[in-house]
């Protein structure tokens, strides 16, 4: 089978209706987004009994919970609940924000990161779950809601809490937003990636050349993969060369060109594009045919 599955991110409370509609389009997995909160009354066993049969053999590739556990105890509790219950849904990856204190710089926040994430990482290890830090954010000198947005912060974070349960939920968009090269970034950090968001970006270099980055004109925006600046064949090549086995889930709902009634047409087009970039749409092992001279891949 392919090492990388291609799916999409959907709200957990709409999954029961959405999954049967999306399965026939070729989505191979789903990330369930608990972004708002984890309700106290969620019965994960009952929820799994409702959702899992609708997958028809597909997987829940990740659970998303993008809150601020450094500032909010309720967000820490929500993460604990998801970590303890992820396996009920057949899932072992949670996408999350690292959190932040907007009144502190990123280096000043690391002590708080360690205080919050050491026990969360230990709980994740105990439950066989990996946490991937989503890379959006900013504010090195303050004002941030998520410190895990750039390589310099990742260095501080992973040095403070050295756990195999902690990694990155990576996408090229956030590098592009900072005018960094996502390919160079990924080549260095691929070994820490536990989940990939299928979201890209476009930089309007003509706007930057004319107006810079501090004027009123947008100079960078999110795109659905296949419509942005990044060659995703390069992304999947680096991931595969680094031994990545997991999912890339399209993070839709951000594209300022293909939205509203164009949302799902663009996502289906992106799905086909990403499958080609990862090595094909249909896995064809062909054990009786000549495989070449390079030997076993694994």
PDB file of C-alpha atoms in Angstrom:
ATOM      1  CA  UNK A   1       0.000   0.000   0.000  1.00  0.00           C
ATOM      2  CA  UNK A   2       0.969   3.641  -0.305  1.00  0.00           C
ATOM      3  CA  UNK A   3       2.941   5.014   2.645  1.00  0.00           C
ATOM      4  CA  UNK A   4       0.950   8.260   2.498  1.00  0.00           C
ATOM      5  CA  UNK A   5      -2.847   8.363   2.551  1.00  0.00           C
ATOM      6  CA  UNK A   6      -4.687  11.418   1.218  1.00  0.00           C
ATOM      7  CA  UNK A   7      -7.749  12.628   3.075  1.00  0.00           C
ATOM      8  CA  UNK A   8      -9.454  15.771   4.296  1.00  0.00           C
ATOM      9  CA  UNK A   9     -10.239  17.602   7.510  1.00  0.00           C
ATOM     10  CA  UNK A  10     -13.878  17.703   8.596  1.00  0.00           C
ATOM     11  CA  UNK A  11     -15.737  18.826  11.754  1.00  0.00           C
ATOM     12  CA  UNK A  12     -16.171  15.911  14.152  1.00  0.00           C
ATOM     13  CA  UNK A  13     -19.840  16.756  14.727  1.00  0.00           C
ATOM     14  CA  UNK A  14     -20.594  16.681  10.977  1.00  0.00           C
ATOM     15  CA  UNK A  15     -18.572  13.556  10.207  1.00  0.00           C
ATOM     16  CA  UNK A  16     -21.539  11.207  10.300  1.00  0.00           C
ATOM     17  CA  UNK A  17     -23.182  13.070   7.422  1.00  0.00           C
ATOM     18  CA  UNK A  18     -20.049  14.059   5.492  1.00  0.00           C
ATOM     19  CA  UNK A  19     -18.105  10.792   5.368  1.00  0.00           C
ATOM     20  CA  UNK A  20     -20.668   8.848   3.280  1.00  0.00           C
ATOM     21  CA  UNK A  21     -20.766  11.724   0.791  1.00  0.00           C
ATOM     22  CA  UNK A  22     -16.979  11.995   0.544  1.00  0.00           C
ATOM     23  CA  UNK A  23     -16.031   8.310   0.418  1.00  0.00           C
ATOM     24  CA  UNK A  24     -17.154   7.875  -3.232  1.00  0.00           C
ATOM     25  CA  UNK A  25     -14.978  10.832  -4.267  1.00  0.00           C
ATOM     26  CA  UNK A  26     -11.850   8.905  -3.304  1.00  0.00           C
ATOM     27  CA  UNK A  27     -10.851  10.379   0.046  1.00  0.00           C
ATOM     28  CA  UNK A  28      -8.793   7.758   1.857  1.00  0.00           C
ATOM     29  CA  UNK A  29      -8.914   9.047   5.443  1.00  0.00           C
ATOM     30  CA  UNK A  30     -10.273  11.855   7.601  1.00  0.00           C
ATOM     31  CA  UNK A  31      -9.010  14.221  10.266  1.00  0.00           C
ATOM     32  CA  UNK A  32     -11.746  15.022  12.777  1.00  0.00           C
ATOM     33  CA  UNK A  33     -11.618  18.629  13.971  1.00  0.00           C
ATOM     34  CA  UNK A  34     -12.614  19.283  17.598  1.00  0.00           C
ATOM     35  CA  UNK A  35     -11.509  22.891  17.257  1.00  0.00           C
ATOM     36  CA  UNK A  36     -14.129  24.615  19.398  1.00  0.00           C
ATOM     37  CA  UNK A  37     -14.008  22.360  22.455  1.00  0.00           C
ATOM     38  CA  UNK A  38     -14.325  18.782  23.616  1.00  0.00           C
ATOM     39  CA  UNK A  39     -17.805  18.565  25.138  1.00  0.00           C
ATOM     40  CA  UNK A  40     -17.914  16.906  28.543  1.00  0.00           C
ATOM     41  CA  UNK A  41     -20.748  14.643  27.445  1.00  0.00           C
ATOM     42  CA  UNK A  42     -19.028  13.085  24.406  1.00  0.00           C
ATOM     43  CA  UNK A  43     -19.284   9.303  24.673  1.00  0.00           C
ATOM     44  CA  UNK A  44     -16.351   8.235  22.512  1.00  0.00           C
ATOM     45  CA  UNK A  45     -17.403   4.597  22.442  1.00  0.00           C
ATOM     46  CA  UNK A  46     -20.847   5.519  21.122  1.00  0.00           C
ATOM     47  CA  UNK A  47     -19.331   8.060  18.747  1.00  0.00           C
ATOM     48  CA  UNK A  48     -16.945   5.423  17.398  1.00  0.00           C
ATOM     49  CA  UNK A  49     -19.787   2.974  16.903  1.00  0.00           C
ATOM     50  CA  UNK A  50     -21.549   5.630  14.834  1.00  0.00           C
ATOM     51  CA  UNK A  51     -18.550   6.854  12.789  1.00  0.00           C
ATOM     52  CA  UNK A  52     -16.310   3.858  12.194  1.00  0.00           C
ATOM     53  CA  UNK A  53     -18.754   1.819  10.064  1.00  0.00           C
ATOM     54  CA  UNK A  54     -19.209   4.841   7.798  1.00  0.00           C
ATOM     55  CA  UNK A  55     -15.492   4.796   6.996  1.00  0.00           C
ATOM     56  CA  UNK A  56     -15.879   1.545   5.040  1.00  0.00           C
ATOM     57  CA  UNK A  57     -12.316   0.496   5.841  1.00  0.00           C
ATOM     58  CA  UNK A  58     -10.776   3.964   5.839  1.00  0.00           C
ATOM     59  CA  UNK A  59      -9.063   5.449   8.880  1.00  0.00           C
ATOM     60  CA  UNK A  60      -9.396   8.422  11.167  1.00  0.00           C
ATOM     61  CA  UNK A  61      -5.939   9.725  10.390  1.00  0.00           C
ATOM     62  CA  UNK A  62      -5.816  12.467  13.023  1.00  0.00           C
ATOM     63  CA  UNK A  63      -7.850  14.358  15.582  1.00  0.00           C
ATOM     64  CA  UNK A  64      -7.488  18.131  15.537  1.00  0.00           C
ATOM     65  CA  UNK A  65      -7.735  20.345  18.626  1.00  0.00           C
ATOM     66  CA  UNK A  66      -6.369  23.833  17.985  1.00  0.00           C
ATOM     67  CA  UNK A  67      -6.595  25.718  21.245  1.00  0.00           C
ATOM     68  CA  UNK A  68      -4.248  27.307  23.808  1.00  0.00           C
ATOM     69  CA  UNK A  69      -3.332  24.791  26.536  1.00  0.00           C
ATOM     70  CA  UNK A  70      -0.657  27.064  27.984  1.00  0.00           C
ATOM     71  CA  UNK A  71      -3.211  29.677  29.041  1.00  0.00           C
ATOM     72  CA  UNK A  72      -6.395  27.668  29.480  1.00  0.00           C
ATOM     73  CA  UNK A  73      -6.894  24.737  31.826  1.00  0.00           C
ATOM     74  CA  UNK A  74     -10.032  23.731  29.910  1.00  0.00           C
ATOM     75  CA  UNK A  75      -7.937  23.331  26.758  1.00  0.00           C
ATOM     76  CA  UNK A  76      -5.415  21.176  28.626  1.00  0.00           C
ATOM     77  CA  UNK A  77      -8.278  19.047  29.884  1.00  0.00           C
ATOM     78  CA  UNK A  78      -9.663  18.751  26.338  1.00  0.00           C
ATOM     79  CA  UNK A  79      -6.316  17.467  25.121  1.00  0.00           C
ATOM     80  CA  UNK A  80      -6.170  14.940  27.939  1.00  0.00           C
ATOM     81  CA  UNK A  81      -9.624  13.640  27.026  1.00  0.00           C
ATOM     82  CA  UNK A  82      -8.656  13.274  23.360  1.00  0.00           C
ATOM     83  CA  UNK A  83      -5.348  11.583  24.162  1.00  0.00           C
ATOM     84  CA  UNK A  84      -7.111   9.025  26.345  1.00  0.00           C
ATOM     85  CA  UNK A  85      -9.833   8.342  23.781  1.00  0.00           C
ATOM     86  CA  UNK A  86      -8.053   8.572  20.402  1.00  0.00           C
ATOM     87  CA  UNK A  87      -7.525   4.816  20.171  1.00  0.00           C
ATOM     88  CA  UNK A  88     -11.293   4.339  20.554  1.00  0.00           C
ATOM     89  CA  UNK A  89     -11.505   5.863  17.069  1.00  0.00           C
ATOM     90  CA  UNK A  90      -8.563   3.843  15.762  1.00  0.00           C
ATOM     91  CA  UNK A  91      -6.421   6.979  15.716  1.00  0.00           C
ATOM     92  CA  UNK A  92      -2.951   7.636  17.145  1.00  0.00           C
ATOM     93  CA  UNK A  93      -2.264  11.229  16.005  1.00  0.00           C
ATOM     94  CA  UNK A  94      -3.552  14.493  17.477  1.00  0.00           C
ATOM     95  CA  UNK A  95      -2.912  17.854  15.827  1.00  0.00           C
ATOM     96  CA  UNK A  96      -2.648  20.725  18.299  1.00  0.00           C
ATOM     97  CA  UNK A  97      -1.328  24.182  18.974  1.00  0.00           C
ATOM     98  CA  UNK A  98       1.559  24.367  21.412  1.00  0.00           C
ATOM     99  CA  UNK A  99      -0.178  27.361  22.976  1.00  0.00           C
ATOM    100  CA  UNK A 100       1.381  30.617  24.150  1.00  0.00           C
ATOM    101  CA  UNK A 101       1.193  33.528  26.562  1.00  0.00           C
ATOM    102  CA  UNK A 102       0.765  36.645  24.408  1.00  0.00           C
ATOM    103  CA  UNK A 103       2.360  38.766  27.132  1.00  0.00           C
ATOM    104  CA  UNK A 104       5.642  36.869  26.857  1.00  0.00           C
ATOM    105  CA  UNK A 105       8.247  36.362  24.159  1.00  0.00           C
ATOM    106  CA  UNK A 106       8.668  32.886  22.711  1.00  0.00           C
ATOM    107  CA  UNK A 107      11.851  32.167  24.737  1.00  0.00           C
ATOM    108  CA  UNK A 108      10.130  33.423  27.908  1.00  0.00           C
ATOM    109  CA  UNK A 109       7.218  31.030  27.260  1.00  0.00           C
ATOM    110  CA  UNK A 110       9.334  27.875  27.123  1.00  0.00           C
ATOM    111  CA  UNK A 111       9.154  27.338  30.882  1.00  0.00           C
ATOM    112  CA  UNK A 112       5.359  27.377  30.622  1.00  0.00           C
ATOM    113  CA  UNK A 113       5.540  25.048  27.612  1.00  0.00           C
ATOM    114  CA  UNK A 114       7.607  22.582  29.622  1.00  0.00           C
ATOM    115  CA  UNK A 115       5.224  22.773  32.613  1.00  0.00           C
ATOM    116  CA  UNK A 116       2.174  22.061  30.429  1.00  0.00           C
ATOM    117  CA  UNK A 117       3.569  19.661  27.845  1.00  0.00           C
ATOM    118  CA  UNK A 118       5.750  17.358  29.963  1.00  0.00           C
ATOM    119  CA  UNK A 119       2.692  15.706  31.555  1.00  0.00           C
ATOM    120  CA  UNK A 120       0.754  15.811  28.264  1.00  0.00           C
ATOM    121  CA  UNK A 121       3.655  14.137  26.452  1.00  0.00           C
ATOM    122  CA  UNK A 122       3.886  11.476  29.180  1.00  0.00           C
ATOM    123  CA  UNK A 123       0.144  10.831  28.850  1.00  0.00           C
ATOM    124  CA  UNK A 124       0.517  10.574  25.072  1.00  0.00           C
ATOM    125  CA  UNK A 125       3.367   8.080  25.420  1.00  0.00           C
ATOM    126  CA  UNK A 126       1.276   6.039  27.866  1.00  0.00           C
ATOM    127  CA  UNK A 127      -1.611   5.904  25.370  1.00  0.00           C
ATOM    128  CA  UNK A 128       0.430   5.334  22.208  1.00  0.00           C
ATOM    129  CA  UNK A 129      -0.504   8.732  20.751  1.00  0.00           C
ATOM    130  CA  UNK A 130       1.673  11.235  18.911  1.00  0.00           C
ATOM    131  CA  UNK A 131       1.078  14.991  19.044  1.00  0.00           C
ATOM    132  CA  UNK A 132       1.793  17.077  15.940  1.00  0.00           C
ATOM    133  CA  UNK A 133       2.208  20.804  16.552  1.00  0.00           C
ATOM    134  CA  UNK A 134       0.432  22.913  13.917  1.00  0.00           C
ATOM    135  CA  UNK A 135       2.751  25.620  12.609  1.00  0.00           C
ATOM    136  CA  UNK A 136       0.600  28.723  12.314  1.00  0.00           C
ATOM    137  CA  UNK A 137       1.199  31.704  14.556  1.00  0.00           C
ATOM    138  CA  UNK A 138       3.809  34.357  15.022  1.00  0.00           C
ATOM    139  CA  UNK A 139       4.910  36.954  17.523  1.00  0.00           C
ATOM    140  CA  UNK A 140       8.439  36.062  18.614  1.00  0.00           C
ATOM    141  CA  UNK A 141       8.464  39.100  20.911  1.00  0.00           C
ATOM    142  CA  UNK A 142       4.905  38.654  22.213  1.00  0.00           C
ATOM    143  CA  UNK A 143       1.322  38.599  21.068  1.00  0.00           C
ATOM    144  CA  UNK A 144       1.305  34.948  20.010  1.00  0.00           C
ATOM    145  CA  UNK A 145      -1.356  32.278  20.635  1.00  0.00           C
ATOM    146  CA  UNK A 146       0.915  29.457  19.386  1.00  0.00           C
ATOM    147  CA  UNK A 147       4.657  29.414  19.873  1.00  0.00           C
ATOM    148  CA  UNK A 148       5.220  26.421  17.565  1.00  0.00           C
ATOM    149  CA  UNK A 149       5.354  28.347  14.307  1.00  0.00           C
ATOM    150  CA  UNK A 150       9.009  28.456  13.226  1.00  0.00           C
ATOM    151  CA  UNK A 151      12.172  26.338  13.379  1.00  0.00           C
ATOM    152  CA  UNK A 152      13.790  28.471  16.083  1.00  0.00           C
ATOM    153  CA  UNK A 153      10.778  27.848  18.331  1.00  0.00           C
ATOM    154  CA  UNK A 154      10.735  24.131  17.493  1.00  0.00           C
ATOM    155  CA  UNK A 155      14.347  23.870  18.619  1.00  0.00           C
ATOM    156  CA  UNK A 156      13.474  25.390  21.989  1.00  0.00           C
ATOM    157  CA  UNK A 157      10.306  23.290  22.381  1.00  0.00           C
ATOM    158  CA  UNK A 158      11.814  19.904  21.586  1.00  0.00           C
ATOM    159  CA  UNK A 159      14.862  20.675  23.720  1.00  0.00           C
ATOM    160  CA  UNK A 160      12.592  21.541  26.674  1.00  0.00           C
ATOM    161  CA  UNK A 161      10.427  18.412  26.342  1.00  0.00           C
ATOM    162  CA  UNK A 162      12.361  15.527  24.815  1.00  0.00           C
ATOM    163  CA  UNK A 163       9.598  13.054  23.964  1.00  0.00           C
ATOM    164  CA  UNK A 164       9.035  10.782  20.982  1.00  0.00           C
ATOM    165  CA  UNK A 165       5.342  11.602  21.364  1.00  0.00           C
ATOM    166  CA  UNK A 166       5.873  15.202  20.245  1.00  0.00           C
ATOM    167  CA  UNK A 167       6.367  16.180  16.610  1.00  0.00           C
ATOM    168  CA  UNK A 168       5.080  18.465  13.884  1.00  0.00           C
ATOM    169  CA  UNK A 169       1.848  18.721  11.954  1.00  0.00           C
ATOM    170  CA  UNK A 170       3.550  20.343   8.993  1.00  0.00           C
ATOM    171  CA  UNK A 171       2.386  22.142   5.868  1.00  0.00           C
ATOM    172  CA  UNK A 172       4.164  24.518   3.481  1.00  0.00           C
ATOM    173  CA  UNK A 173       1.706  27.355   4.031  1.00  0.00           C
ATOM    174  CA  UNK A 174       3.154  28.735   7.233  1.00  0.00           C
ATOM    175  CA  UNK A 175       6.688  28.793   5.872  1.00  0.00           C
ATOM    176  CA  UNK A 176       5.377  30.601   2.790  1.00  0.00           C
ATOM    177  CA  UNK A 177       3.500  33.125   4.935  1.00  0.00           C
ATOM    178  CA  UNK A 178       6.823  33.988   6.557  1.00  0.00           C
ATOM    179  CA  UNK A 179       8.539  34.136   3.131  1.00  0.00           C
ATOM    180  CA  UNK A 180      10.618  31.069   4.042  1.00  0.00           C
ATOM    181  CA  UNK A 181      11.364  28.199   1.650  1.00  0.00           C
ATOM    182  CA  UNK A 182       9.110  25.278   2.683  1.00  0.00           C
ATOM    183  CA  UNK A 183      11.243  22.705   0.869  1.00  0.00           C
ATOM    184  CA  UNK A 184      14.407  23.710   2.722  1.00  0.00           C
ATOM    185  CA  UNK A 185      12.442  23.723   5.986  1.00  0.00           C
ATOM    186  CA  UNK A 186      10.937  20.294   5.414  1.00  0.00           C
ATOM    187  CA  UNK A 187      14.229  18.721   4.373  1.00  0.00           C
ATOM    188  CA  UNK A 188      15.638  19.604   7.792  1.00  0.00           C
ATOM    189  CA  UNK A 189      12.542  18.748   9.841  1.00  0.00           C
ATOM    190  CA  UNK A 190      10.941  15.812   8.003  1.00  0.00           C
ATOM    191  CA  UNK A 191      11.915  13.317  10.703  1.00  0.00           C
ATOM    192  CA  UNK A 192       9.748  15.207  13.208  1.00  0.00           C
ATOM    193  CA  UNK A 193       6.624  15.241  11.006  1.00  0.00           C
ATOM    194  CA  UNK A 194       3.801  13.030  12.308  1.00  0.00           C
ATOM    195  CA  UNK A 195       0.975  14.447  10.168  1.00  0.00           C
ATOM    196  CA  UNK A 196       0.673  16.698   7.116  1.00  0.00           C
ATOM    197  CA  UNK A 197      -1.946  19.298   6.384  1.00  0.00           C
ATOM    198  CA  UNK A 198      -2.760  19.643   2.708  1.00  0.00           C
ATOM    199  CA  UNK A 199      -2.688  23.411   2.479  1.00  0.00           C
ATOM    200  CA  UNK A 200      -0.492  25.594   0.291  1.00  0.00           C
ATOM    201  CA  UNK A 201       0.181  29.275  -0.222  1.00  0.00           C
ATOM    202  CA  UNK A 202       0.770  31.835  -2.929  1.00  0.00           C
ATOM    203  CA  UNK A 203       3.156  34.800  -2.683  1.00  0.00           C
ATOM    204  CA  UNK A 204       2.462  37.828  -4.875  1.00  0.00           C
ATOM    205  CA  UNK A 205       6.066  38.844  -5.426  1.00  0.00           C
ATOM    206  CA  UNK A 206       4.990  41.661  -7.739  1.00  0.00           C
ATOM    207  CA  UNK A 207       3.037  43.228  -4.863  1.00  0.00           C
ATOM    208  CA  UNK A 208       6.048  42.869  -2.562  1.00  0.00           C
ATOM    209  CA  UNK A 209       8.368  44.423  -5.122  1.00  0.00           C
ATOM    210  CA  UNK A 210       6.024  47.368  -5.607  1.00  0.00           C
ATOM    211  CA  UNK A 211       4.567  47.918  -2.129  1.00  0.00           C
ATOM    212  CA  UNK A 212       6.532  45.805   0.348  1.00  0.00           C
ATOM    213  CA  UNK A 213       4.815  43.803   3.090  1.00  0.00           C
ATOM    214  CA  UNK A 214       3.521  46.628   5.290  1.00  0.00           C
ATOM    215  CA  UNK A 215       0.962  48.151   2.956  1.00  0.00           C
ATOM    216  CA  UNK A 216      -2.773  47.451   2.565  1.00  0.00           C
ATOM    217  CA  UNK A 217      -2.435  45.020  -0.351  1.00  0.00           C
ATOM    218  CA  UNK A 218      -2.372  41.270   0.408  1.00  0.00           C
ATOM    219  CA  UNK A 219       0.947  39.728  -0.610  1.00  0.00           C
ATOM    220  CA  UNK A 220       0.402  36.122   0.534  1.00  0.00           C
ATOM    221  CA  UNK A 221      -2.662  33.926   0.917  1.00  0.00           C
ATOM    222  CA  UNK A 222      -3.670  30.323   1.522  1.00  0.00           C
ATOM    223  CA  UNK A 223      -4.408  27.936  -1.359  1.00  0.00           C
ATOM    224  CA  UNK A 224      -5.705  24.434  -1.818  1.00  0.00           C
ATOM    225  CA  UNK A 225      -2.820  22.146  -2.945  1.00  0.00           C
ATOM    226  CA  UNK A 226      -2.490  22.142  -6.709  1.00  0.00           C
ATOM    227  CA  UNK A 227      -3.393  25.822  -6.923  1.00  0.00           C
ATOM    228  CA  UNK A 228      -0.519  27.262  -4.879  1.00  0.00           C
ATOM    229  CA  UNK A 229       3.211  27.810  -5.291  1.00  0.00           C
ATOM    230  CA  UNK A 230       4.505  24.464  -4.001  1.00  0.00           C
ATOM    231  CA  UNK A 231       5.358  21.351  -5.997  1.00  0.00           C
ATOM    232  CA  UNK A 232       3.899  18.658  -3.743  1.00  0.00           C
ATOM    233  CA  UNK A 233       5.886  15.950  -5.532  1.00  0.00           C
ATOM    234  CA  UNK A 234       8.910  17.537  -3.843  1.00  0.00           C
ATOM    235  CA  UNK A 235       7.156  17.458  -0.458  1.00  0.00           C
ATOM    236  CA  UNK A 236       6.198  13.795  -0.736  1.00  0.00           C
ATOM    237  CA  UNK A 237       9.642  12.871  -2.052  1.00  0.00           C
ATOM    238  CA  UNK A 238      11.297  14.344   1.032  1.00  0.00           C
ATOM    239  CA  UNK A 239       8.770  12.717   3.358  1.00  0.00           C
ATOM    240  CA  UNK A 240       9.148   9.296   1.728  1.00  0.00           C
ATOM    241  CA  UNK A 241      12.935   9.550   1.735  1.00  0.00           C
ATOM    242  CA  UNK A 242      12.695  10.293   5.470  1.00  0.00           C
ATOM    243  CA  UNK A 243      10.571   7.224   6.192  1.00  0.00           C
ATOM    244  CA  UNK A 244       7.285   9.045   6.791  1.00  0.00           C
ATOM    245  CA  UNK A 245       4.232   6.804   6.938  1.00  0.00           C
ATOM    246  CA  UNK A 246       0.986   8.584   7.654  1.00  0.00           C
ATOM    247  CA  UNK A 247      -1.563  10.922   6.173  1.00  0.00           C
ATOM    248  CA  UNK A 248      -1.871  14.192   4.348  1.00  0.00           C
ATOM    249  CA  UNK A 249      -5.296  15.653   5.040  1.00  0.00           C
ATOM    250  CA  UNK A 250      -6.472  18.555   2.915  1.00  0.00           C
ATOM    251  CA  UNK A 251      -7.127  21.512   5.201  1.00  0.00           C
ATOM    252  CA  UNK A 252      -9.740  23.265   3.141  1.00  0.00           C
ATOM    253  CA  UNK A 253     -11.935  26.257   3.875  1.00  0.00           C
ATOM    254  CA  UNK A 254      -9.065  28.772   3.503  1.00  0.00           C
ATOM    255  CA  UNK A 255      -8.715  29.348  -0.240  1.00  0.00           C
ATOM    256  CA  UNK A 256      -9.877  32.890  -1.196  1.00  0.00           C
ATOM    257  CA  UNK A 257     -10.417  31.847  -4.816  1.00  0.00           C
ATOM    258  CA  UNK A 258     -12.082  28.439  -4.561  1.00  0.00           C
ATOM    259  CA  UNK A 259     -14.577  28.687  -1.730  1.00  0.00           C
ATOM    260  CA  UNK A 260     -18.322  28.465  -1.044  1.00  0.00           C
ATOM    261  CA  UNK A 261     -19.815  26.510  -3.962  1.00  0.00           C
ATOM    262  CA  UNK A 262     -16.274  25.843  -5.301  1.00  0.00           C
ATOM    263  CA  UNK A 263     -14.935  24.381  -2.038  1.00  0.00           C
ATOM    264  CA  UNK A 264     -15.434  20.706  -2.758  1.00  0.00           C
ATOM    265  CA  UNK A 265     -14.722  20.809  -6.467  1.00  0.00           C
ATOM    266  CA  UNK A 266     -11.335  22.278  -5.565  1.00  0.00           C
ATOM    267  CA  UNK A 267     -10.786  19.709  -2.820  1.00  0.00           C
ATOM    268  CA  UNK A 268     -11.553  16.822  -5.188  1.00  0.00           C
ATOM    269  CA  UNK A 269      -9.157  18.311  -7.757  1.00  0.00           C
ATOM    270  CA  UNK A 270      -6.562  18.647  -4.995  1.00  0.00           C
ATOM    271  CA  UNK A 271      -7.158  15.049  -3.932  1.00  0.00           C
ATOM    272  CA  UNK A 272      -6.348  13.803  -7.440  1.00  0.00           C
ATOM    273  CA  UNK A 273      -3.305  16.080  -7.662  1.00  0.00           C
ATOM    274  CA  UNK A 274      -1.914  14.939  -4.303  1.00  0.00           C
ATOM    275  CA  UNK A 275      -2.420  11.274  -5.146  1.00  0.00           C
ATOM    276  CA  UNK A 276      -0.370  11.694  -8.315  1.00  0.00           C
ATOM    277  CA  UNK A 277       2.339  13.548  -6.382  1.00  0.00           C
ATOM    278  CA  UNK A 278       2.630  10.799  -3.747  1.00  0.00           C
ATOM    279  CA  UNK A 279       3.167   8.142  -6.461  1.00  0.00           C
ATOM    280  CA  UNK A 280      -0.205   7.230  -7.905  1.00  0.00           C
ATOM    281  CA  UNK A 281      -3.949   6.976  -7.468  1.00  0.00           C
ATOM    282  CA  UNK A 282      -4.226   3.175  -7.389  1.00  0.00           C
ATOM    283  CA  UNK A 283      -1.616   0.964  -5.745  1.00  0.00           C
ATOM    284  CA  UNK A 284      -0.433  -1.663  -8.258  1.00  0.00           C
ATOM    285  CA  UNK A 285       2.127  -4.005  -6.721  1.00  0.00           C
ATOM    286  CA  UNK A 286       2.349  -6.363  -9.731  1.00  0.00           C
ATOM    287  CA  UNK A 287       4.444  -8.998  -7.907  1.00  0.00           C
ATOM    288  CA  UNK A 288       4.920 -11.058 -11.062  1.00  0.00           C
ATOM    289  CA  UNK A 289       6.424  -8.184 -13.040  1.00  0.00           C
ATOM    290  CA  UNK A 290      10.004  -6.975 -13.156  1.00  0.00           C
ATOM    291  CA  UNK A 291      10.601  -4.411 -10.395  1.00  0.00           C
ATOM    292  CA  UNK A 292      14.001  -3.172 -11.485  1.00  0.00           C
ATOM    293  CA  UNK A 293      17.439  -3.360 -10.012  1.00  0.00           C
ATOM    294  CA  UNK A 294      17.145  -1.351  -6.760  1.00  0.00           C
ATOM    295  CA  UNK A 295      15.988  -4.175  -4.509  1.00  0.00           C
ATOM    296  CA  UNK A 296      13.403  -3.973  -1.745  1.00  0.00           C
ATOM    297  CA  UNK A 297      12.064  -0.560  -0.811  1.00  0.00           C
ATOM    298  CA  UNK A 298      11.467  -1.618   2.782  1.00  0.00           C
TER     299      UNK A 298
END
